[in-house]
Short mmCIF file of C-alpha atoms and ligand atoms in Angstrom, two decimals:
data_model
loop_
_atom_site.label_atom_id
_atom_site.label_comp_id
_atom_site.label_asym_id
_atom_site.label_seq_id
_atom_site.Cartn_x
_atom_site.Cartn_y
_atom_site.Cartn_z
CA MET A 1 0.00 0.00 0.00
CA SER A 2 1.39 3.42 -0.88
CA ASN A 3 1.14 6.65 1.04
CA SER A 4 -1.19 8.09 -1.57
CA ARG A 5 -3.59 5.27 -0.81
CA LEU A 6 -3.33 6.09 2.87
CA ALA A 7 -4.28 9.66 2.01
CA SER A 8 -7.48 8.47 0.38
CA GLU A 9 -8.76 6.41 3.33
CA PRO A 10 -12.52 6.89 3.61
CA ILE A 11 -13.46 9.75 5.91
CA SER A 12 -16.72 11.05 7.17
CA THR A 13 -18.00 13.89 5.04
CA ALA A 14 -21.36 13.98 6.73
CA LEU A 15 -20.74 17.39 8.21
CA ALA A 16 -19.14 19.10 5.27
CA GLY A 17 -22.53 20.20 3.99
CA PRO A 18 -24.15 21.91 6.97
CA VAL A 19 -21.00 23.70 8.07
CA GLY A 20 -19.86 24.44 4.58
CA ARG A 21 -16.60 26.21 5.24
CA VAL A 22 -14.05 24.59 2.93
CA ALA A 23 -10.78 26.31 2.28
CA ARG A 24 -9.34 26.75 -1.19
CA HIS A 25 -7.09 23.90 -2.28
CA HIS A 26 -4.77 23.02 -5.02
CA ARG A 27 -6.84 21.00 -7.50
CA ALA A 28 -4.87 17.78 -6.94
CA VAL A 29 -5.58 17.74 -3.21
CA PRO A 30 -8.88 16.16 -2.17
CA ALA A 31 -11.29 18.58 -0.48
CA VAL A 32 -10.92 18.64 3.28
CA PRO A 33 -14.22 17.89 5.02
CA THR A 34 -15.18 20.49 7.59
CA HIS A 35 -16.86 19.32 10.77
CA GLY A 36 -19.05 21.18 13.22
CA LEU A 37 -19.49 21.45 16.92
CA PHE A 38 -22.35 19.26 18.16
CA ILE A 39 -24.58 21.35 20.41
CA GLY A 40 -28.19 20.62 21.38
CA GLY A 41 -28.41 17.92 18.73
CA GLU A 42 -27.25 20.21 15.90
CA TRP A 43 -23.96 20.42 14.01
CA VAL A 44 -23.02 24.08 14.14
CA GLU A 45 -20.14 26.43 13.46
CA SER A 46 -18.11 28.04 16.19
CA VAL A 47 -19.12 31.62 16.94
CA SER A 48 -15.47 32.56 16.28
CA GLY A 49 -15.60 31.28 12.70
CA ASP A 50 -12.10 29.85 13.28
CA THR A 51 -11.13 26.37 12.20
CA PHE A 52 -8.09 24.16 12.62
CA ASP A 53 -6.84 21.11 10.76
CA SER A 54 -6.15 17.64 12.08
CA ARG A 55 -3.29 15.86 10.30
CA ASN A 56 -2.08 12.31 10.03
CA PRO A 57 1.05 12.00 12.20
CA ALA A 58 2.45 9.33 9.86
CA ASP A 59 2.06 11.70 6.91
CA ARG A 60 1.79 15.40 7.67
CA LEU A 61 0.55 16.10 4.12
CA ASP A 62 -2.60 14.11 4.82
CA VAL A 63 -5.22 16.42 6.32
CA VAL A 64 -7.84 14.33 8.13
CA GLY A 65 -10.36 17.12 8.49
CA ARG A 66 -11.04 20.70 9.43
CA PHE A 67 -12.61 21.40 12.81
CA GLN A 68 -14.19 24.30 14.65
CA GLY A 69 -12.01 26.36 16.95
CA GLY A 70 -14.49 26.53 19.80
CA THR A 71 -14.59 29.48 22.23
CA ALA A 72 -15.96 30.30 25.67
CA ALA A 73 -19.17 31.42 23.97
CA ASP A 74 -19.51 28.00 22.31
CA VAL A 75 -18.96 26.32 25.68
CA ALA A 76 -21.68 28.54 27.15
CA ARG A 77 -24.05 27.41 24.38
CA ALA A 78 -23.14 23.77 24.99
CA VAL A 79 -23.63 24.09 28.74
CA ARG A 80 -27.05 25.68 28.20
CA ALA A 81 -28.00 22.79 25.90
CA ALA A 82 -26.78 20.27 28.47
CA GLU A 83 -28.77 22.00 31.23
CA ALA A 84 -31.88 22.07 29.06
CA ALA A 85 -31.57 18.33 28.40
CA LEU A 86 -31.02 17.47 32.04
CA PRO A 87 -34.62 17.27 33.41
CA GLY A 88 -35.81 14.95 30.65
CA TRP A 89 -32.74 12.72 30.77
CA ARG A 90 -32.64 12.35 34.54
CA ALA A 91 -36.37 11.57 34.56
CA THR A 92 -35.83 8.81 31.99
CA PRO A 93 -35.78 5.49 33.87
CA ALA A 94 -32.18 4.31 34.21
CA PRO A 95 -32.80 0.99 32.42
CA ARG A 96 -34.12 3.02 29.44
CA ARG A 97 -30.99 5.16 29.54
CA GLY A 98 -29.00 1.94 29.59
CA GLU A 99 -30.73 0.81 26.39
CA VAL A 100 -29.39 3.87 24.59
CA LEU A 101 -25.90 2.92 25.79
CA TYR A 102 -26.44 -0.61 24.46
CA ARG A 103 -27.43 0.80 21.08
CA PHE A 104 -24.34 3.01 21.07
CA GLY A 105 -22.13 0.03 21.96
CA GLN A 106 -23.76 -2.00 19.18
CA LEU A 107 -23.17 0.80 16.66
CA MET A 108 -19.51 0.85 17.70
CA VAL A 109 -19.38 -2.89 17.06
CA GLU A 110 -20.87 -2.40 13.61
CA HIS A 111 -18.53 0.48 12.77
CA LYS A 112 -15.48 -0.90 14.56
CA GLU A 113 -13.24 -1.18 11.51
CA ARG A 114 -14.15 2.26 10.18
CA LEU A 115 -13.58 3.81 13.61
CA ALA A 116 -10.27 2.02 14.09
CA ARG A 117 -8.94 3.07 10.69
CA ALA A 118 -9.98 6.67 11.28
CA MET A 119 -8.20 6.56 14.63
CA THR A 120 -4.97 5.20 13.19
CA ARG A 121 -5.07 7.85 10.51
CA GLU A 122 -5.63 10.65 12.97
CA MET A 123 -3.32 9.70 15.85
CA GLY A 124 -0.98 7.07 14.48
CA LYS A 125 -1.33 3.98 16.69
CA VAL A 126 -1.12 0.72 14.75
CA LEU A 127 -4.40 -0.69 13.53
CA VAL A 128 -4.61 -3.66 15.92
CA GLU A 129 -4.21 -1.24 18.82
CA ALA A 130 -6.78 1.15 17.36
CA ARG A 131 -9.20 -1.77 17.20
CA GLY A 132 -8.40 -2.42 20.85
CA ASP A 133 -9.12 1.21 21.67
CA VAL A 134 -12.54 1.00 19.99
CA GLN A 135 -13.12 -2.29 21.82
CA GLU A 136 -12.50 -0.61 25.17
CA GLY A 137 -15.21 1.89 24.22
CA ILE A 138 -17.56 -0.95 23.36
CA ASP A 139 -16.75 -2.76 26.60
CA ILE A 140 -17.46 0.25 28.79
CA ALA A 141 -20.66 1.04 26.86
CA PHE A 142 -21.99 -2.45 27.53
CA LEU A 143 -20.74 -2.52 31.13
CA MET A 144 -22.36 0.83 31.89
CA ALA A 145 -25.54 -0.08 29.99
CA GLY A 146 -25.92 -2.82 32.59
CA GLU A 147 -25.55 -0.24 35.34
CA GLY A 148 -28.87 1.11 34.13
CA ARG A 149 -30.36 -1.94 35.86
CA ARG A 150 -27.91 -2.05 38.76
CA SER A 151 -26.49 1.20 40.12
CA PHE A 152 -26.71 -0.53 43.47
CA GLY A 153 -27.27 1.38 46.66
CA ASP A 154 -27.54 -0.07 50.14
CA THR A 155 -30.72 -1.19 51.85
CA VAL A 156 -29.91 -1.69 55.50
CA PRO A 157 -31.85 -2.50 58.68
CA SER A 158 -32.83 0.49 60.72
CA GLU A 159 -31.91 0.66 64.39
CA LEU A 160 -35.57 1.45 65.11
CA PRO A 161 -38.69 -0.68 64.56
CA ASP A 162 -41.02 0.10 61.65
CA LYS A 163 -38.42 2.14 59.87
CA TRP A 164 -36.75 1.64 56.51
CA ALA A 165 -33.23 2.84 55.57
CA MET A 166 -31.61 2.91 52.14
CA SER A 167 -29.31 4.87 49.86
CA ILE A 168 -29.64 5.72 46.19
CA ARG A 169 -27.34 7.30 43.60
CA GLN A 170 -28.49 10.49 41.90
CA PRO A 171 -27.04 12.40 38.94
CA ILE A 172 -25.10 15.57 39.67
CA GLY A 173 -25.82 17.67 36.61
CA VAL A 174 -23.63 18.79 33.72
CA VAL A 175 -20.34 16.92 33.40
CA GLY A 176 -17.30 18.39 31.61
CA VAL A 177 -15.28 15.65 29.89
CA ILE A 178 -11.76 16.67 28.82
CA THR A 179 -9.82 13.90 27.11
CA PRO A 180 -6.39 13.15 25.63
CA TRP A 181 -5.43 11.97 22.14
CA ASN A 182 -3.74 8.68 23.05
CA PHE A 183 -6.98 6.74 23.64
CA PRO A 184 -9.25 9.01 21.62
CA MET A 185 -12.30 6.74 21.74
CA ALA A 186 -11.81 4.56 24.81
CA ILE A 187 -11.18 7.37 27.30
CA PRO A 188 -14.12 9.58 26.22
CA CYS A 189 -16.32 6.48 26.54
CA TRP A 190 -14.87 5.67 29.99
CA LYS A 191 -16.06 9.08 31.09
CA MET A 192 -19.26 9.64 29.13
CA MET A 193 -20.85 6.21 29.61
CA PRO A 194 -20.97 6.27 33.44
CA ALA A 195 -21.91 9.97 33.38
CA LEU A 196 -24.81 9.37 31.02
CA VAL A 197 -26.22 6.14 32.41
CA THR A 198 -26.55 7.80 35.81
CA GLY A 199 -28.59 10.65 34.29
CA ASN A 200 -26.07 13.46 33.85
CA THR A 201 -25.55 15.37 30.62
CA VAL A 202 -22.16 16.03 29.03
CA VAL A 203 -20.02 18.72 27.46
CA PHE A 204 -17.14 16.93 25.76
CA LYS A 205 -13.86 18.60 24.79
CA PRO A 206 -11.46 16.24 23.00
CA ALA A 207 -7.73 16.80 22.52
CA SER A 208 -6.89 19.15 19.65
CA ASP A 209 -4.96 16.31 18.00
CA THR A 210 -7.99 14.00 17.73
CA PRO A 211 -11.15 16.00 16.93
CA HIS A 212 -12.13 13.57 14.18
CA CYS A 213 -12.27 10.58 16.53
CA ALA A 214 -14.48 12.65 18.84
CA THR A 215 -16.71 13.71 15.95
CA LEU A 216 -17.22 10.09 14.91
CA LEU A 217 -18.21 9.20 18.49
CA ALA A 218 -20.68 12.08 18.67
CA GLU A 219 -22.24 11.01 15.36
CA LEU A 220 -22.79 7.49 16.65
CA MET A 221 -24.12 8.76 19.97
CA ALA A 222 -26.69 10.85 18.13
CA GLU A 223 -27.62 7.83 16.01
CA ALA A 224 -27.92 5.64 19.10
CA GLY A 225 -30.64 7.93 20.42
CA PHE A 226 -29.06 10.06 23.10
CA PRO A 227 -31.56 12.95 23.14
CA PRO A 228 -30.44 16.37 21.85
CA GLY A 229 -28.32 18.20 24.43
CA THR A 230 -27.40 15.13 26.48
CA VAL A 231 -24.03 15.00 24.70
CA ASN A 232 -22.41 18.15 23.33
CA LEU A 233 -19.07 18.24 21.55
CA VAL A 234 -16.92 21.37 21.56
CA THR A 235 -13.62 21.07 19.70
CA GLY A 236 -10.87 23.64 20.16
CA SER A 237 -7.91 24.50 22.32
CA GLY A 238 -7.43 23.83 26.01
CA THR A 239 -7.08 27.53 26.78
CA ASP A 240 -10.31 28.47 24.98
CA VAL A 241 -12.59 25.48 25.43
CA GLY A 242 -11.06 23.54 28.34
CA ASP A 243 -10.70 26.58 30.58
CA ALA A 244 -14.26 27.70 29.86
CA ILE A 245 -15.59 24.28 30.88
CA VAL A 246 -13.52 24.28 34.08
CA GLU A 247 -14.64 27.83 34.94
CA SER A 248 -18.32 27.42 34.06
CA PRO A 249 -20.45 27.74 37.22
CA ASP A 250 -22.97 25.39 35.63
CA VAL A 251 -20.61 22.45 35.07
CA GLN A 252 -20.62 20.48 38.31
CA VAL A 253 -18.16 17.70 37.55
CA ILE A 254 -14.91 17.67 35.57
CA SER A 255 -13.35 14.43 34.42
CA PHE A 256 -9.90 14.96 32.96
CA THR A 257 -7.17 12.67 31.64
CA GLY A 258 -3.85 14.24 30.74
CA SER A 259 -0.65 15.57 32.25
CA THR A 260 -0.11 16.02 35.97
CA ALA A 261 0.71 19.72 35.45
CA THR A 262 -2.59 20.42 33.67
CA GLY A 263 -4.49 18.26 36.14
CA LYS A 264 -3.17 20.31 39.05
CA ARG A 265 -4.20 23.57 37.36
CA ILE A 266 -7.69 22.20 36.74
CA ALA A 267 -8.02 20.99 40.33
CA GLU A 268 -6.94 24.39 41.71
CA ARG A 269 -9.42 26.30 39.61
CA ALA A 270 -12.27 23.86 40.10
CA ALA A 271 -11.68 23.86 43.86
CA ARG A 272 -12.71 27.52 44.07
CA ARG A 273 -16.16 26.43 42.91
CA LEU A 274 -16.15 23.21 44.96
CA LYS A 275 -16.49 21.19 41.77
CA ARG A 276 -15.96 17.51 41.81
CA VAL A 277 -12.87 16.68 39.77
CA SER A 278 -11.70 13.25 38.66
CA LEU A 279 -8.10 13.27 37.44
CA GLU A 280 -6.23 10.58 35.56
CA LEU A 281 -2.67 11.87 35.17
CA GLY A 282 0.91 10.80 34.58
CA GLY A 283 2.71 7.54 35.10
CA LYS A 284 6.26 6.24 35.34
CA ASN A 285 5.45 2.57 35.32
CA ALA A 286 8.02 -0.09 36.06
CA ILE A 287 8.42 -3.77 35.35
CA VAL A 288 10.49 -5.72 37.87
CA VAL A 289 12.33 -8.74 36.48
CA LEU A 290 13.73 -11.11 39.08
CA ALA A 291 16.47 -13.69 38.52
CA ASP A 292 13.94 -16.55 38.57
CA ALA A 293 11.75 -14.99 35.85
CA ASP A 294 11.00 -16.50 32.47
CA LEU A 295 13.16 -14.02 30.54
CA ASP A 296 11.55 -14.61 27.16
CA LEU A 297 8.12 -13.96 28.61
CA ALA A 298 9.43 -10.86 30.40
CA THR A 299 10.96 -9.61 27.14
CA ASP A 300 7.62 -9.94 25.36
CA GLY A 301 5.86 -8.02 28.13
CA ILE A 302 8.49 -5.28 28.29
CA LEU A 303 8.54 -4.69 24.54
CA TRP A 304 4.76 -4.54 24.35
CA SER A 305 4.47 -2.24 27.36
CA ALA A 306 7.33 0.09 26.40
CA PHE A 307 6.81 0.46 22.66
CA GLY A 308 3.09 -0.29 22.16
CA THR A 309 1.28 2.93 21.19
CA THR A 310 4.85 4.26 20.64
CA GLY A 311 5.17 4.53 24.43
CA GLN A 312 2.31 7.01 24.56
CA ARG A 313 0.16 5.35 27.21
CA CYS A 314 -0.12 6.49 30.80
CA THR A 315 0.37 2.82 31.61
CA ALA A 316 3.43 2.44 29.36
CA CYS A 317 6.48 0.81 30.93
CA SER A 318 9.37 3.28 30.97
CA ARG A 319 11.51 1.55 33.63
CA VAL A 320 12.74 -2.01 33.81
CA ILE A 321 14.11 -2.85 37.23
CA VAL A 322 16.12 -6.03 36.87
CA GLU A 323 17.95 -8.22 39.32
CA GLN A 324 21.69 -7.95 38.65
CA ALA A 325 22.10 -11.68 38.02
CA VAL A 326 20.00 -11.54 34.82
CA VAL A 327 20.74 -8.04 33.56
CA GLU A 328 22.98 -9.18 30.69
CA PRO A 329 20.72 -11.88 29.22
CA LEU A 330 17.69 -9.60 29.54
CA ILE A 331 19.39 -6.65 27.85
CA GLU A 332 20.64 -8.91 25.08
CA ARG A 333 17.06 -9.99 24.38
CA LEU A 334 15.60 -6.48 24.65
CA GLU A 335 18.21 -4.97 22.37
CA ALA A 336 17.78 -7.57 19.64
CA ARG A 337 14.00 -7.35 19.75
CA ALA A 338 13.91 -3.53 19.84
CA ARG A 339 16.19 -3.33 16.81
CA ALA A 340 13.86 -5.63 14.88
CA LEU A 341 10.75 -3.49 15.45
CA ARG A 342 9.42 -2.09 12.17
CA LEU A 343 8.46 1.56 12.09
CA GLY A 344 5.89 2.88 9.67
CA PRO A 345 2.31 4.04 9.22
CA GLY A 346 -0.05 2.25 11.57
CA LEU A 347 -2.40 1.23 8.76
CA GLU A 348 0.30 -1.04 7.35
CA PRO A 349 -0.07 -4.59 8.69
CA GLU A 350 3.72 -5.03 8.99
CA THR A 351 4.17 -1.97 11.18
CA ASP A 352 5.07 -2.60 14.82
CA VAL A 353 5.55 1.00 15.95
CA GLY A 354 3.75 4.05 14.57
CA PRO A 355 4.67 7.74 14.79
CA LEU A 356 4.59 10.11 17.75
CA ILE A 357 1.52 12.31 17.92
CA ASN A 358 3.12 15.60 16.82
CA GLU A 359 6.37 17.47 16.41
CA ALA A 360 6.26 18.90 19.94
CA ALA A 361 6.11 15.35 21.29
CA ARG A 362 9.10 14.34 19.20
CA GLU A 363 11.10 17.35 20.38
CA LYS A 364 10.26 16.48 23.97
CA VAL A 365 11.53 12.93 23.45
CA GLU A 366 14.72 14.35 21.90
CA ARG A 367 15.33 16.56 24.91
CA TYR A 368 15.08 13.49 27.13
CA ILE A 369 17.53 11.62 24.92
CA GLU A 370 20.08 14.35 25.67
CA VAL A 371 19.39 13.94 29.37
CA GLY A 372 19.65 10.17 29.03
CA LEU A 373 23.01 10.36 27.29
CA ARG A 374 24.39 12.13 30.36
CA GLU A 375 22.75 9.77 32.83
CA GLY A 376 22.93 6.29 31.30
CA GLU A 377 24.31 4.33 28.39
CA LEU A 378 22.36 4.29 25.12
CA ILE A 379 22.12 0.79 23.71
CA VAL A 380 19.57 1.16 20.93
CA GLY A 381 17.68 3.99 19.17
CA GLY A 382 18.06 7.51 20.50
CA GLN A 383 17.18 9.37 17.34
CA ARG A 384 14.49 10.31 14.86
CA ALA A 385 13.63 7.58 12.39
CA THR A 386 13.99 9.05 8.93
CA GLY A 387 14.32 8.13 5.28
CA MET A 388 12.74 5.35 3.27
CA ARG A 389 11.90 2.19 5.16
CA GLY A 390 9.83 -0.71 3.85
CA GLY A 391 8.57 1.49 1.02
CA PHE A 392 7.56 4.37 3.31
CA ASP A 393 9.08 7.77 3.59
CA LEU A 394 9.37 8.22 7.34
CA ASP A 395 10.29 11.88 6.81
CA ARG A 396 6.60 12.53 6.15
CA GLY A 397 5.71 11.75 9.75
CA GLN A 398 7.10 12.09 13.27
CA PHE A 399 8.86 8.80 13.78
CA PHE A 400 11.33 8.04 16.53
CA GLU A 401 13.47 4.96 17.04
CA PRO A 402 12.53 2.68 19.95
CA THR A 403 15.17 3.59 22.51
CA ILE A 404 16.76 1.77 25.45
CA PHE A 405 19.20 3.14 28.01
CA ARG A 406 21.04 0.93 30.48
CA ASN A 407 23.01 1.73 33.67
CA VAL A 408 20.25 4.15 34.67
CA LYS A 409 19.93 4.92 38.37
CA PRO A 410 16.53 5.04 40.07
CA MET A 411 16.64 8.79 40.73
CA ASP A 412 17.96 9.83 37.30
CA ARG A 413 15.67 12.21 35.45
CA ILE A 414 14.91 9.73 32.67
CA ALA A 415 13.81 7.28 35.38
CA GLN A 416 11.68 9.88 37.13
CA GLU A 417 9.99 12.11 34.55
CA GLU A 418 7.22 11.05 32.20
CA ILE A 419 8.60 11.12 28.64
CA PHE A 420 5.49 9.74 26.86
CA GLY A 421 7.48 8.21 24.04
CA PRO A 422 9.38 5.05 23.12
CA VAL A 423 12.15 5.41 25.70
CA LEU A 424 12.97 2.66 28.19
CA SER A 425 15.44 2.82 31.08
CA VAL A 426 17.02 -0.33 32.50
CA ILE A 427 17.94 -0.12 36.17
CA ALA A 428 19.96 -2.94 37.76
CA VAL A 429 19.39 -3.81 41.43
CA PRO A 430 20.85 -6.47 43.76
CA ASP A 431 17.57 -8.06 44.90
CA TYR A 432 13.78 -7.82 45.27
CA GLU A 433 14.00 -5.47 48.23
CA ALA A 434 16.04 -2.97 46.23
CA ALA A 435 13.69 -3.41 43.26
CA LEU A 436 10.71 -2.56 45.45
CA VAL A 437 12.39 0.60 46.74
CA ALA A 438 13.26 1.69 43.19
CA LEU A 439 9.77 0.93 41.89
CA ASN A 440 8.13 3.01 44.59
CA GLN A 441 10.66 5.86 44.38
CA THR A 442 8.56 7.97 42.04
CA ARG A 443 5.93 10.68 42.27
CA TYR A 444 3.56 8.58 40.16
CA GLY A 445 1.67 5.39 41.00
CA LEU A 446 -0.40 4.03 38.13
CA SER A 447 0.73 0.59 37.07
CA GLY A 448 3.50 -1.83 38.06
CA ALA A 449 4.47 -5.35 37.07
CA ILE A 450 6.67 -8.17 38.29
CA TYR A 451 8.09 -11.20 36.50
CA THR A 452 8.94 -13.99 38.94
CA GLN A 453 8.21 -17.69 39.39
CA ASN A 454 8.13 -17.33 43.16
CA VAL A 455 4.57 -17.16 44.41
CA ASN A 456 5.59 -15.61 47.72
CA THR A 457 7.43 -12.76 46.04
CA ALA A 458 4.51 -12.23 43.68
CA PHE A 459 2.15 -11.81 46.63
CA ARG A 460 4.58 -9.39 48.31
CA ALA A 461 4.59 -7.31 45.14
CA MET A 462 0.79 -7.30 44.94
CA ARG A 463 0.73 -5.94 48.46
CA ASP A 464 3.73 -3.59 48.39
CA PHE A 465 3.70 -1.89 44.98
CA GLU A 466 2.53 1.70 45.43
CA THR A 467 0.38 1.62 42.30
CA GLY A 468 -3.31 1.47 41.46
CA ILE A 469 -2.75 -1.53 39.18
CA VAL A 470 -0.38 -4.50 39.62
CA TYR A 471 0.41 -7.16 37.03
CA VAL A 472 2.08 -10.49 37.80
CA ASN A 473 3.92 -12.06 34.86
CA ALA A 474 2.39 -9.57 32.44
CA GLY A 475 3.39 -6.09 31.29
CA THR A 476 2.08 -2.75 32.63
CA ILE A 477 -0.58 -2.19 29.96
CA GLY A 478 -3.86 -3.91 29.25
CA ALA A 479 -6.25 -2.93 32.03
CA GLU A 480 -9.75 -4.34 31.54
CA THR A 481 -12.79 -2.10 31.80
CA HIS A 482 -14.66 -3.91 34.54
CA LEU A 483 -12.09 -3.25 37.26
CA PRO A 484 -11.14 0.17 38.63
CA PHE A 485 -8.55 2.04 36.56
CA GLY A 486 -6.36 4.70 38.10
CA GLY A 487 -3.42 5.36 40.32
CA ILE A 488 -2.14 6.82 43.53
CA LYS A 489 0.26 9.69 44.35
CA GLU A 490 0.45 12.27 41.54
CA THR A 491 -1.23 9.95 39.07
CA GLY A 492 -4.59 11.14 40.27
CA ASN A 493 -6.73 12.54 43.05
CA GLY A 494 -8.27 9.39 44.43
CA HIS A 495 -10.96 8.78 41.84
CA ARG A 496 -11.11 5.73 39.63
CA GLU A 497 -12.45 5.19 36.15
CA ALA A 498 -14.03 2.04 34.73
CA GLY A 499 -15.54 -0.71 36.88
CA HIS A 500 -18.71 0.04 38.83
CA VAL A 501 -16.71 2.45 41.00
CA ALA A 502 -16.65 4.88 38.04
CA LEU A 503 -20.22 5.73 39.05
CA ASP A 504 -18.85 7.41 42.18
CA THR A 505 -17.50 10.29 40.10
CA TYR A 506 -20.83 11.05 38.51
CA THR A 507 -23.32 10.55 41.32
CA GLU A 508 -24.28 11.96 44.67
CA TRP A 509 -25.48 9.61 47.35
CA LYS A 510 -28.85 10.24 48.93
CA SER A 511 -29.74 8.41 52.14
CA ILE A 512 -33.45 7.91 52.71
CA TYR A 513 -35.27 6.98 55.92
CA VAL A 514 -38.94 6.00 55.92
CA ASP A 515 -40.60 5.78 59.32
CA PHE A 516 -43.87 3.84 59.15
CA SER A 517 -44.39 3.51 62.93
CA GLY A 518 -46.77 6.45 63.08
CA ARG A 519 -44.99 7.95 66.09
CA LEU A 520 -41.89 9.98 66.86
CA GLN A 521 -38.89 7.65 67.00
CA ARG A 522 -35.62 9.22 67.98
CA ALA A 523 -32.56 7.63 66.39
CA GLN A 524 -29.61 7.02 68.70
CA ILE A 525 -31.93 7.59 71.73
CA ASP A 526 -35.07 5.48 71.61
CA ASN A 527 -33.22 2.24 70.95
CA GLN A 528 -30.94 2.45 74.00
CA THR A 529 -31.37 -0.29 76.57
CA SER A 530 -32.17 1.13 79.99
CA GLY A 531 -29.75 0.95 82.87
C1 LIG B 1 -4.11 5.36 29.10
O1 LIG B 1 -2.99 5.20 28.65
O2 LIG B 1 -4.51 6.50 29.42
O3 LIG B 1 -4.23 -0.54 30.38
C2 LIG B 1 -5.13 4.29 29.21
C3 LIG B 1 -4.04 0.06 29.34
C4 LIG B 1 -5.23 0.53 28.54
C5 LIG B 1 -5.66 1.91 28.90
C6 LIG B 1 -4.58 2.92 28.94
N1 LIG B 1 -6.31 -0.40 28.73
O4 LIG B 1 -2.93 0.33 28.95
#
């Protein structure tokens, strides 16, 4: 397949008509479809009239689409639409709301291949991973659809006779969903599905790098039957759209996934309005390899965790902490396998590693390579991947060689700071105890893994890793949607996504007491035994 064929991948043109702002092009270049904001069930232009382009990171000449540069005024419109939709949606019985989620999940199943290809084109991850991303969206849609018939509260005995006591979940109101580009369908679904099934309405701001993925989701949500205004999409920059959502007095909940620095700023600003904020932030995830580990299995897990999604997952493994006795055989394996990884466009079946999301990301990785060269020893990669490879001109995209440093110390910067690219540090330690200290010596706490054949050590790790997720004999990526997802320390602020606990972010508890004794009964007083 040639790059020109990549450039002609099918794309949604559904919105080109209503919005109708198409820039002038050279005749040879296919027209760029222009997409709207989705507010109150309508596809509309931004009040600013500004647009921005989304480009294929494997081929910067390929423009995926043109999107509205939303503003604070657009956010205000979207919030009003979400507020207007709220009474009807919250009054809809939860099992009925769940049925709309089922329909949305089913539409994602039907459109899975189209969605996955659009995702790879817009953000670069290889097609099998893009399918996985869509699948995570499907999984959470179906899981949360079921919550329409569960959403369990407690029914407990009262301490008094002829009295009933129970708790129920209630929606909070308008939820602001601010999402990153690395899981451009899964993460919005992780946030919107629990918010919607519990009766909230949503204003959704996707990353500026992936507005097309968000647009495709919004189209399917409309088709699934979410009533107008329940889901509103506002594309645009973080400073224009994101800030306006965070500052809006009428948005009661913010769910954000992104960098720790941005998460802290959001939390500070939202705190002034006592907003509920769920934050899913950085990671510096480690895999521990002990001397008794199956080294081939560990190598598979490390490669997948470090270089899958080009290292751009919050759960990506960026540190391998290895027991000294097996450092040489492990590095030998890692080096050989990393060198053999094939870089290229993610739509190509032979490609193992796609591009980085944008030039700023590549420059950031390059800055860390310079740091790494001072701190450790480079054994593979360390530079931009350029030139022709396997018939593709890598110069058209932002490719970077899978990179491994050895002789890194636990407190080195490349072992401490989130790089969000294909850069792995190998840290040698004398034993498990030292590995545990190194693993926990970080400001983040998302995901951790251990390779060992010793069941006792495995159980120690499960208990002692300071992370929200622990893997035994598997890499640091691959969380499933029916268990809580999230981390401790500066990875978050105590909330979790996915699993039934995701409902906690989007609901208030109401405790209800029904006294059917027909007389005054005083709790904590009338049930005391005398004397
Ligand atoms: C993320 O990188 O933000 O466990 C999410 C995993 C995926 C989700 C990653 N299921 O790696």
